[in-house]
């Protein structure tokens, strides 16, 4: 007595009838499995390799863009710091004669104070300078002044 075959796992040597373009093709299951494996496996492998390649390319591109962005930011900060340094040197050379003077006359000191305030107003908001803090000798009448 023959055992009935399971429908889930048919033998590979069994034949199959495939209808393609209104024609019947008579072939074995082994041939169908072989054809499918020759088509599906290379396609799967090529798809996997393509996804790995595109992911690495995208990662390199993102890294390069980030590197360019960081370089631009560095250059911008360097430029701004140079501007602030030049402004600080300019401020120092402009304010030093007023702060170093040894005049005891109140009228002269008030004139110095007005000139200092004019200079401060000129430099405020220029090259990212928002405030200036001057350390004035205590013998000046405007040494305790807290104006900007």
PDB file of C-alpha atoms in Angstrom:
ATOM      1  CA  UNK A   1       0.000   0.000   0.000  1.00  0.00           C
ATOM      2  CA  UNK A   2       1.346   3.419  -0.982  1.00  0.00           C
ATOM      3  CA  UNK A   3       1.439   6.259   1.448  1.00  0.00           C
ATOM      4  CA  UNK A   4      -0.323   9.347   0.271  1.00  0.00           C
ATOM      5  CA  UNK A   5       2.011  12.246  -0.454  1.00  0.00           C
ATOM      6  CA  UNK A   6       1.785  15.395   1.503  1.00  0.00           C
ATOM      7  CA  UNK A   7       0.626  18.362  -0.459  1.00  0.00           C
ATOM      8  CA  UNK A   8       2.897  20.762   1.438  1.00  0.00           C
ATOM      9  CA  UNK A   9       6.137  19.074   0.442  1.00  0.00           C
ATOM     10  CA  UNK A  10       5.763  17.500  -2.971  1.00  0.00           C
ATOM     11  CA  UNK A  11       8.668  15.693  -4.527  1.00  0.00           C
ATOM     12  CA  UNK A  12      10.911  17.804  -6.661  1.00  0.00           C
ATOM     13  CA  UNK A  13      10.735  15.373  -9.559  1.00  0.00           C
ATOM     14  CA  UNK A  14       6.984  15.850 -10.000  1.00  0.00           C
ATOM     15  CA  UNK A  15       5.881  17.695 -13.081  1.00  0.00           C
ATOM     16  CA  UNK A  16       4.002  20.971 -13.206  1.00  0.00           C
ATOM     17  CA  UNK A  17       1.890  22.498 -15.917  1.00  0.00           C
ATOM     18  CA  UNK A  18       2.349  26.260 -16.193  1.00  0.00           C
ATOM     19  CA  UNK A  19       0.155  28.353 -18.452  1.00  0.00           C
ATOM     20  CA  UNK A  20       2.029  31.274 -19.904  1.00  0.00           C
ATOM     21  CA  UNK A  21       0.607  33.378 -22.769  1.00  0.00           C
ATOM     22  CA  UNK A  22      -2.147  30.824 -23.388  1.00  0.00           C
ATOM     23  CA  UNK A  23       0.365  28.027 -23.840  1.00  0.00           C
ATOM     24  CA  UNK A  24       0.939  25.176 -21.487  1.00  0.00           C
ATOM     25  CA  UNK A  25       4.515  24.545 -20.389  1.00  0.00           C
ATOM     26  CA  UNK A  26       5.233  21.114 -18.993  1.00  0.00           C
ATOM     27  CA  UNK A  27       8.238  21.105 -16.633  1.00  0.00           C
ATOM     28  CA  UNK A  28       9.495  19.477 -13.450  1.00  0.00           C
ATOM     29  CA  UNK A  29       9.393  21.063 -10.033  1.00  0.00           C
ATOM     30  CA  UNK A  30      13.163  20.821  -9.816  1.00  0.00           C
ATOM     31  CA  UNK A  31      13.465  23.008 -12.895  1.00  0.00           C
ATOM     32  CA  UNK A  32      11.065  25.607 -11.450  1.00  0.00           C
ATOM     33  CA  UNK A  33      13.001  25.722  -8.164  1.00  0.00           C
ATOM     34  CA  UNK A  34      16.279  26.038 -10.080  1.00  0.00           C
ATOM     35  CA  UNK A  35      14.963  28.867 -12.263  1.00  0.00           C
ATOM     36  CA  UNK A  36      13.542  30.717  -9.281  1.00  0.00           C
ATOM     37  CA  UNK A  37      16.759  30.331  -7.314  1.00  0.00           C
ATOM     38  CA  UNK A  38      18.771  31.615 -10.285  1.00  0.00           C
ATOM     39  CA  UNK A  39      16.544  34.698 -10.448  1.00  0.00           C
ATOM     40  CA  UNK A  40      15.656  35.391  -6.812  1.00  0.00           C
ATOM     41  CA  UNK A  41      19.044  34.813  -5.181  1.00  0.00           C
ATOM     42  CA  UNK A  42      21.038  37.170  -7.434  1.00  0.00           C
ATOM     43  CA  UNK A  43      18.340  39.807  -7.163  1.00  0.00           C
ATOM     44  CA  UNK A  44      18.329  39.536  -3.370  1.00  0.00           C
ATOM     45  CA  UNK A  45      22.104  39.665  -3.224  1.00  0.00           C
ATOM     46  CA  UNK A  46      22.294  42.650  -5.564  1.00  0.00           C
ATOM     47  CA  UNK A  47      19.592  44.469  -3.577  1.00  0.00           C
ATOM     48  CA  UNK A  48      21.491  43.839  -0.345  1.00  0.00           C
ATOM     49  CA  UNK A  49      24.777  45.038  -1.822  1.00  0.00           C
ATOM     50  CA  UNK A  50      23.088  48.118  -3.270  1.00  0.00           C
ATOM     51  CA  UNK A  51      21.563  49.028   0.105  1.00  0.00           C
ATOM     52  CA  UNK A  52      24.926  48.592   1.874  1.00  0.00           C
ATOM     53  CA  UNK A  53      26.686  50.709  -0.760  1.00  0.00           C
ATOM     54  CA  UNK A  54      24.034  53.451  -0.712  1.00  0.00           C
ATOM     55  CA  UNK A  55      24.056  53.558   3.105  1.00  0.00           C
ATOM     56  CA  UNK A  56      27.840  53.956   3.202  1.00  0.00           C
ATOM     57  CA  UNK A  57      27.707  56.604   0.461  1.00  0.00           C
ATOM     58  CA  UNK A  58      25.024  58.517   2.328  1.00  0.00           C
ATOM     59  CA  UNK A  59      27.035  58.297   5.559  1.00  0.00           C
ATOM     60  CA  UNK A  60      30.134  59.664   3.803  1.00  0.00           C
ATOM     61  CA  UNK A  61      28.117  62.499   2.258  1.00  0.00           C
ATOM     62  CA  UNK A  62      26.584  63.448   5.611  1.00  0.00           C
ATOM     63  CA  UNK A  63      30.030  63.354   7.227  1.00  0.00           C
ATOM     64  CA  UNK A  64      31.456  65.575   4.470  1.00  0.00           C
ATOM     65  CA  UNK A  65      28.570  68.067   4.786  1.00  0.00           C
ATOM     66  CA  UNK A  66      29.009  68.215   8.551  1.00  0.00           C
ATOM     67  CA  UNK A  67      32.739  68.761   8.142  1.00  0.00           C
ATOM     68  CA  UNK A  68      32.131  71.639   5.713  1.00  0.00           C
ATOM     69  CA  UNK A  69      29.578  73.133   8.101  1.00  0.00           C
ATOM     70  CA  UNK A  70      31.977  72.959  11.051  1.00  0.00           C
ATOM     71  CA  UNK A  71      34.740  74.545   8.970  1.00  0.00           C
ATOM     72  CA  UNK A  72      32.438  77.396   7.943  1.00  0.00           C
ATOM     73  CA  UNK A  73      31.430  77.924  11.569  1.00  0.00           C
ATOM     74  CA  UNK A  74      35.091  77.944  12.627  1.00  0.00           C
ATOM     75  CA  UNK A  75      35.973  80.487   9.950  1.00  0.00           C
ATOM     76  CA  UNK A  76      33.038  82.683  10.956  1.00  0.00           C
ATOM     77  CA  UNK A  77      34.017  82.602  14.631  1.00  0.00           C
ATOM     78  CA  UNK A  78      37.668  83.308  13.770  1.00  0.00           C
ATOM     79  CA  UNK A  79      36.636  86.284  11.647  1.00  0.00           C
ATOM     80  CA  UNK A  80      34.398  87.708  14.368  1.00  0.00           C
ATOM     81  CA  UNK A  81      37.068  87.221  17.034  1.00  0.00           C
ATOM     82  CA  UNK A  82      39.586  89.068  14.857  1.00  0.00           C
ATOM     83  CA  UNK A  83      37.109  91.926  14.486  1.00  0.00           C
ATOM     84  CA  UNK A  84      36.559  92.067  18.246  1.00  0.00           C
ATOM     85  CA  UNK A  85      40.326  91.984  18.843  1.00  0.00           C
ATOM     86  CA  UNK A  86      40.893  94.844  16.387  1.00  0.00           C
ATOM     87  CA  UNK A  87      38.081  96.834  17.984  1.00  0.00           C
ATOM     88  CA  UNK A  88      39.491  96.234  21.454  1.00  0.00           C
ATOM     89  CA  UNK A  89      42.908  97.464  20.354  1.00  0.00           C
ATOM     90  CA  UNK A  90      41.317 100.499  18.739  1.00  0.00           C
ATOM     91  CA  UNK A  91      39.261 101.235  21.858  1.00  0.00           C
ATOM     92  CA  UNK A  92      42.319 100.891  24.050  1.00  0.00           C
ATOM     93  CA  UNK A  93      44.326 103.330  21.962  1.00  0.00           C
ATOM     94  CA  UNK A  94      41.431 105.822  21.819  1.00  0.00           C
ATOM     95  CA  UNK A  95      40.558 105.696  25.545  1.00  0.00           C
ATOM     96  CA  UNK A  96      44.036 105.458  27.038  1.00  0.00           C
ATOM     97  CA  UNK A  97      44.955 109.149  26.731  1.00  0.00           C
ATOM     98  CA  UNK A  98      41.757 110.176  28.538  1.00  0.00           C
ATOM     99  CA  UNK A  99      42.128 107.659  31.327  1.00  0.00           C
ATOM    100  CA  UNK A 100      45.858 108.257  31.775  1.00  0.00           C
ATOM    101  CA  UNK A 101      45.638 112.032  32.033  1.00  0.00           C
ATOM    102  CA  UNK A 102      46.419 113.483  35.438  1.00  0.00           C
ATOM    103  CA  UNK A 103      44.274 116.584  35.261  1.00  0.00           C
ATOM    104  CA  UNK A 104      42.752 117.695  38.554  1.00  0.00           C
ATOM    105  CA  UNK A 105      40.524 120.351  37.030  1.00  0.00           C
ATOM    106  CA  UNK A 106      36.846 119.384  37.141  1.00  0.00           C
ATOM    107  CA  UNK A 107      36.046 121.097  33.838  1.00  0.00           C
ATOM    108  CA  UNK A 108      38.746 119.092  32.047  1.00  0.00           C
ATOM    109  CA  UNK A 109      37.533 115.873  33.664  1.00  0.00           C
ATOM    110  CA  UNK A 110      33.949 116.594  32.577  1.00  0.00           C
ATOM    111  CA  UNK A 111      35.191 117.232  29.027  1.00  0.00           C
ATOM    112  CA  UNK A 112      37.086 113.900  29.213  1.00  0.00           C
ATOM    113  CA  UNK A 113      33.927 112.203  30.451  1.00  0.00           C
ATOM    114  CA  UNK A 114      31.880 113.636  27.561  1.00  0.00           C
ATOM    115  CA  UNK A 115      34.549 112.551  25.051  1.00  0.00           C
ATOM    116  CA  UNK A 116      34.623 109.056  26.594  1.00  0.00           C
ATOM    117  CA  UNK A 117      30.820 108.785  26.412  1.00  0.00           C
ATOM    118  CA  UNK A 118      30.888 109.871  22.750  1.00  0.00           C
ATOM    119  CA  UNK A 119      33.541 107.228  21.981  1.00  0.00           C
ATOM    120  CA  UNK A 120      31.607 104.570  23.863  1.00  0.00           C
ATOM    121  CA  UNK A 121      28.447 105.398  21.909  1.00  0.00           C
ATOM    122  CA  UNK A 122      30.413 105.142  18.661  1.00  0.00           C
ATOM    123  CA  UNK A 123      31.746 101.684  19.502  1.00  0.00           C
ATOM    124  CA  UNK A 124      28.552 100.246  20.950  1.00  0.00           C
ATOM    125  CA  UNK A 125      26.912  97.750  18.593  1.00  0.00           C
ATOM    126  CA  UNK A 126      29.951  97.701  16.348  1.00  0.00           C
ATOM    127  CA  UNK A 127      31.629  94.321  15.703  1.00  0.00           C
ATOM    128  CA  UNK A 128      29.379  92.586  18.207  1.00  0.00           C
ATOM    129  CA  UNK A 129      30.393  94.896  21.073  1.00  0.00           C
ATOM    130  CA  UNK A 130      27.307  95.537  23.157  1.00  0.00           C
ATOM    131  CA  UNK A 131      28.865  96.877  26.362  1.00  0.00           C
ATOM    132  CA  UNK A 132      32.125  98.431  27.409  1.00  0.00           C
ATOM    133  CA  UNK A 133      33.471  98.377  30.921  1.00  0.00           C
ATOM    134  CA  UNK A 134      36.157 100.877  31.765  1.00  0.00           C
ATOM    135  CA  UNK A 135      38.245 100.788  34.897  1.00  0.00           C
ATOM    136  CA  UNK A 136      38.855 104.423  35.707  1.00  0.00           C
ATOM    137  CA  UNK A 137      41.385 105.657  38.261  1.00  0.00           C
ATOM    138  CA  UNK A 138      39.742 106.646  41.533  1.00  0.00           C
ATOM    139  CA  UNK A 139      41.029 110.232  41.349  1.00  0.00           C
ATOM    140  CA  UNK A 140      38.646 110.999  38.426  1.00  0.00           C
ATOM    141  CA  UNK A 141      35.272 112.506  39.271  1.00  0.00           C
ATOM    142  CA  UNK A 142      33.535 110.046  36.919  1.00  0.00           C
ATOM    143  CA  UNK A 143      35.181 106.939  38.456  1.00  0.00           C
ATOM    144  CA  UNK A 144      31.981 105.983  40.281  1.00  0.00           C
ATOM    145  CA  UNK A 145      29.750 106.648  37.284  1.00  0.00           C
ATOM    146  CA  UNK A 146      27.863 103.497  36.171  1.00  0.00           C
ATOM    147  CA  UNK A 147      26.743 104.656  32.732  1.00  0.00           C
ATOM    148  CA  UNK A 148      27.330 102.550  29.676  1.00  0.00           C
TER     149      UNK A 148
END
